[in-house]
C-alpha cells in the first residue's frame, strides 16, 4: 500500500517505499565544483517484469583527493509492487567505480533488456544488461573509455535510423581538483562557471556489434564547446531526423540540427533557443523537448537559476522557436526558483501536457550570504490549454537535483522520482486526474531499435483533436525516463485513430482503440 503523507496531485509516498539510499556528493570545505552537480536517476524495467525499477547515480570521495574513506555506491532498486522497492545493487553489479553524475537508459544491443550508461567525472561506464538480473561492465570493450572529460549526462537516440541506438554524451567544463579556485566573499561557495573552460560534447555511433565509434569530429559536434548540463532529442524543423538540444551553463544553448549522413549543424542562434528573449545566455540546466500546445511541433522547456526564469519555447515551424516564457506566465512562477531536472508530461490526463521542475539552489549555504534559500520545493505548472500555465509547489523544500518520469504503480498516471542531496529520493505518486482516461503506447521495433526510441505517436480522439508524443528516455537533467508515449484523454474513453511513425520510416496506423490501458505495438 502507498503511504500518503500529504493531500496533493503529486503525493510524497517516499516513507516506507524502501528507497532509502541517500544522495551523497562527497562534500568538502573546499567546495569542489562536482559536489553540487550530482544526482541523476533512471526509471527502467531492467528485469522486464512490467514494473519500473529505479537506478540512482551517486557521488564518491572527490577524484584524486581521497584514496580511502567511505564509498558512495550507485543504487539499483527493484520494484516489487505496492509501492515497495528492494535494493538489488550488488547482485546486479551496478555499484559504480567513481564520481558518477548522470544515467541514460536504452537497449543499445536490441536484445530486449534496457542497458545503462553512467556519466561521471573523468570516468564514464557502460553496463550491458545480461537479462538475468545482472549487468556486465563493458565500457572498454565497447570503445567508450578514456575521454578524461567531466560528463554530466548521456542520451540514446538513433541518429542515422539504422536500427541501432547511438550515444550522445554531454560534457561540462575542464576541472582539476588540484587547482580548485576559492570563491565567495562572506563565505566559501561553489565557483561560477565563468572560471572554467568549456568542453565539447561527444557523439558515439553504434557499430551494431556491441562497439561504438567516436564520431564527434566528423559529425561536427566536437567543433562547438559548451558547458553542457542537459540534453533532449526532437525534430526541430520537421524533416524527420532527430536533432539534439543541449543546455549550457551561462553560455548559449546548442541546437544540433541533424543534416543526415552523420553530420550535424549547430543552429541554436538562428533557431532562437541559444538565448532567452532578453538576449541573455542563462544558467540553463534541465530540458524536455515535447509538444506542449498540441500543434504537432515539438517545443522546449528549460530550467535555470533564480531571477532568470525557466525558458519556455514554442516551436513556430521551419526550425524557428519563439520565447513564450512571459506570455505563458511561466516567468512569474519560476522567477524566484532555481531548477534542475525538467519534464513535459500530462500529469492530470486532461489532454494537455504540464510542466515539472525539480528545484533547489546551486549553493548549499545560500542563506549565509543572501535572503534566498538553498532548499526549495519542486514546481508543477498546469497547462490551461490556452497557452498559459498555473504553478503550484510540490513537496517540502530540499536540495533536489535529478528527476525521472514514468508510471511507477501502473495506474495510467505519470509519477516522478526526484533525487535530493543528503537525503533518500523523493517518490511522488500521481493521484491527479481522477475519472479521466488515458492511453500508454509501448513499442517493439523490428527494423527500428527494439524500444522504438525516437518514434512519434499521434492519437486522434472522437472530436478530431490530436496529440503528439515521442518515445524517448532522455529527459531533464542527468536522468532517464520511461520509454512510453503517454496520452491523457480527458473524458474520452477511446481514441478514433493511432499512428506511429517509426524511426525506420515505417508508418503504422490503427483505428478505434479503447483507452485506460497500455497498447503494445510491434513494428510491421
Coordinates of C-alpha atoms in Angstrom, one line a residue, residues 107-328:
X107 CA 18.7 -1.1 -25.2
X108 CA 21.8 -0.5 -27.3
X109 CA 22.2 -4.1 -28.4
X110 CA 18.5 -4.7 -29.2
X111 CA 18.2 -7.8 -27.0
X112 CA 15.0 -6.7 -25.3
X113 CA 16.6 -5.6 -22.0
X114 CA 17.5 -1.9 -21.3
X115 CA 21.2 -1.1 -20.7
X116 CA 22.7 1.7 -18.7
X117 CA 25.3 4.4 -19.5
X118 CA 26.5 6.2 -16.4
X119 CA 28.2 9.6 -16.9
X120 CA 30.8 10.8 -14.4
X121 CA 33.8 13.0 -13.6
X122 CA 36.6 11.7 -15.8
X123 CA 35.1 8.3 -16.0
X124 CA 32.0 7.0 -17.8
X125 CA 30.7 3.5 -17.6
X126 CA 28.6 1.3 -19.9
X127 CA 26.7 -1.6 -18.4
X128 CA 25.1 -4.2 -20.6
X129 CA 22.0 -5.9 -19.2
X130 CA 22.5 -9.6 -19.4
X131 CA 18.8 -10.3 -19.0
X132 CA 19.3 -12.4 -15.9
X133 CA 19.1 -9.6 -13.3
X134 CA 22.8 -8.7 -13.7
X135 CA 24.8 -6.2 -15.7
X136 CA 28.2 -6.6 -17.3
X137 CA 30.6 -3.6 -17.3
X138 CA 31.6 -3.4 -21.0
X139 CA 33.0 0.2 -21.2
X140 CA 36.4 -0.6 -22.6
X141 CA 35.2 -3.4 -24.8
X142 CA 32.6 -1.1 -26.3
X143 CA 35.2 1.6 -27.0
X144 CA 33.8 4.2 -24.6
X145 CA 36.7 4.5 -22.1
X146 CA 39.3 7.2 -22.0
X147 CA 37.9 10.6 -22.7
X148 CA 39.1 12.1 -19.4
X149 CA 36.3 14.7 -19.6
X150 CA 33.6 15.5 -17.0
X151 CA 30.4 14.1 -18.4
X152 CA 27.1 15.2 -16.8
X153 CA 24.5 13.4 -18.9
X154 CA 24.0 11.0 -21.8
X155 CA 21.2 10.2 -24.1
X156 CA 20.3 7.3 -26.5
X157 CA 18.9 8.1 -30.0
X158 CA 19.2 6.6 -33.5
X159 CA 20.9 9.4 -35.3
X160 CA 21.1 7.6 -38.7
X161 CA 17.9 5.4 -38.5
X162 CA 19.9 2.2 -38.9
X163 CA 18.1 0.4 -36.1
X164 CA 20.9 0.8 -33.5
X165 CA 20.9 3.3 -30.7
X166 CA 23.8 5.8 -30.8
X167 CA 25.0 7.7 -27.7
X168 CA 25.3 11.5 -27.2
X169 CA 27.4 12.5 -24.1
X170 CA 27.1 16.0 -22.6
X171 CA 30.4 17.3 -21.2
X172 CA 30.6 20.2 -18.8
X173 CA 33.9 22.1 -18.1
X174 CA 37.6 21.5 -17.7
X175 CA 38.1 20.9 -14.0
X176 CA 41.2 20.0 -12.0
X177 CA 40.7 19.2 -8.3
X178 CA 44.3 20.1 -7.5
X179 CA 43.7 23.6 -8.7
X180 CA 40.3 24.4 -7.4
X181 CA 39.6 28.1 -7.0
X182 CA 38.4 29.8 -3.8
X183 CA 35.2 31.7 -4.4
X184 CA 32.8 33.7 -2.3
X185 CA 33.2 36.9 -0.2
X186 CA 31.4 36.3 3.1
X187 CA 31.6 32.5 3.0
X188 CA 33.1 29.9 0.7
X189 CA 30.9 29.0 -2.2
X190 CA 30.9 26.9 -5.4
X191 CA 32.6 28.9 -8.1
X192 CA 30.8 30.4 -11.1
X193 CA 31.2 28.5 -14.4
X194 CA 32.9 31.5 -15.9
X195 CA 36.1 30.4 -14.1
X196 CA 36.3 27.2 -16.1
X197 CA 36.9 26.5 -19.7
X198 CA 34.2 24.7 -21.7
X199 CA 34.3 21.2 -23.2
X200 CA 32.9 19.9 -26.5
X201 CA 30.3 17.1 -26.3
X202 CA 30.9 13.6 -27.5
X203 CA 29.0 11.5 -30.1
X204 CA 29.4 7.8 -30.4
X205 CA 28.0 5.8 -33.4
X206 CA 26.7 2.3 -32.6
X207 CA 28.6 -0.2 -34.9
X208 CA 25.9 -2.8 -34.3
X209 CA 28.3 -5.3 -32.8
X210 CA 28.5 -4.1 -29.3
X211 CA 31.1 -1.5 -30.0
X212 CA 31.0 2.2 -30.7
X213 CA 33.0 4.7 -32.8
X214 CA 33.7 8.2 -31.6
X215 CA 32.3 10.4 -34.5
X216 CA 32.4 13.7 -32.6
X217 CA 34.9 15.3 -35.1
X218 CA 33.5 14.2 -38.4
X219 CA 29.9 14.8 -37.3
X220 CA 30.6 18.4 -36.4
X221 CA 29.7 18.0 -32.7
X222 CA 33.3 18.5 -31.5
X223 CA 33.6 21.9 -33.2
X224 CA 31.3 23.5 -30.6
X225 CA 32.5 23.7 -27.0
X226 CA 29.9 24.5 -24.3
X227 CA 29.2 23.9 -20.6
X228 CA 26.7 21.2 -21.1
X229 CA 24.1 20.3 -18.5
X230 CA 21.1 18.6 -20.1
X231 CA 20.0 17.2 -23.5
X232 CA 16.9 16.2 -25.2
X233 CA 16.0 14.9 -28.7
X234 CA 13.3 16.2 -31.1
X235 CA 12.7 17.2 -34.6
X236 CA 13.0 20.9 -34.5
X237 CA 12.4 21.6 -38.2
X238 CA 10.1 18.7 -39.2
X239 CA 12.4 17.0 -41.6
X240 CA 12.1 13.6 -40.0
X241 CA 15.6 13.5 -38.5
X242 CA 16.3 13.7 -34.7
X243 CA 18.0 16.9 -33.6
X244 CA 19.8 17.5 -30.3
X245 CA 19.2 20.3 -27.8
X246 CA 22.0 20.8 -25.3
X247 CA 21.5 23.2 -22.4
X248 CA 24.7 25.1 -21.5
X249 CA 25.5 26.8 -18.2
X250 CA 25.9 30.6 -18.7
X251 CA 26.9 30.2 -22.4
X252 CA 24.5 29.9 -25.4
X253 CA 22.4 26.7 -25.7
X254 CA 23.3 24.5 -28.6
X255 CA 20.8 23.1 -31.1
X256 CA 22.5 20.5 -33.3
X257 CA 20.4 20.1 -36.5
X258 CA 20.7 16.6 -37.9
X259 CA 21.5 17.1 -41.6
X260 CA 21.8 13.4 -42.4
X261 CA 24.8 11.4 -43.4
X262 CA 26.1 11.6 -39.9
X263 CA 26.5 15.4 -40.0
X264 CA 25.1 18.0 -37.5
X265 CA 25.0 21.8 -37.8
X266 CA 24.8 24.0 -34.7
X267 CA 21.7 26.2 -35.1
X268 CA 20.9 27.5 -31.6
X269 CA 21.2 31.1 -32.6
X270 CA 19.3 31.1 -35.8
X271 CA 16.6 28.9 -34.2
X272 CA 16.1 31.3 -31.4
X273 CA 17.0 29.0 -28.5
X274 CA 20.6 30.0 -27.7
X275 CA 19.4 32.9 -25.6
X276 CA 16.2 34.0 -23.9
X277 CA 14.0 36.8 -25.2
X278 CA 16.2 39.3 -23.4
X279 CA 19.3 38.2 -25.4
X280 CA 20.9 36.6 -22.3
X281 CA 22.6 33.2 -22.0
X282 CA 21.1 31.7 -18.9
X283 CA 22.3 29.1 -16.4
X284 CA 20.4 26.5 -18.4
X285 CA 20.1 23.2 -16.6
X286 CA 17.4 20.5 -17.5
X287 CA 15.4 20.3 -20.6
X288 CA 12.5 18.4 -22.3
X289 CA 11.6 18.6 -26.0
X290 CA 7.9 17.9 -26.5
X291 CA 4.7 19.4 -28.0
X292 CA 3.0 21.2 -25.1
X293 CA 0.4 23.1 -27.2
X294 CA -0.9 20.2 -29.3
X295 CA 0.0 21.7 -32.7
X296 CA 2.2 18.8 -33.9
X297 CA 5.5 20.6 -33.4
X298 CA 7.9 19.8 -30.5
X299 CA 8.6 22.6 -28.1
X300 CA 11.2 23.2 -25.3
X301 CA 11.0 23.7 -21.6
X302 CA 14.3 24.6 -19.8
X303 CA 15.2 25.2 -16.2
X304 CA 17.6 27.9 -15.0
X305 CA 18.5 29.8 -11.8
X306 CA 16.8 32.3 -9.6
X307 CA 16.0 35.6 -11.3
X308 CA 16.5 34.1 -14.7
X309 CA 13.0 32.4 -15.2
X310 CA 12.7 28.9 -16.8
X311 CA 12.5 29.5 -20.6
X312 CA 9.5 28.1 -22.4
X313 CA 10.0 28.0 -26.2
X314 CA 7.2 27.4 -28.7
X315 CA 8.2 25.7 -32.0
X316 CA 6.9 28.1 -34.7
X317 CA 7.8 25.8 -37.5
X318 CA 10.6 25.6 -40.1
X319 CA 13.2 25.3 -37.3
X320 CA 12.2 28.5 -35.6
X321 CA 11.2 29.0 -31.9
X322 CA 9.6 31.8 -30.1
X323 CA 10.1 32.6 -26.4
X324 CA 6.7 32.2 -24.6
X325 CA 8.1 32.4 -21.0
X326 CA 6.4 35.6 -20.0
X327 CA 3.2 35.3 -22.1
X328 CA 2.6 31.8 -20.7

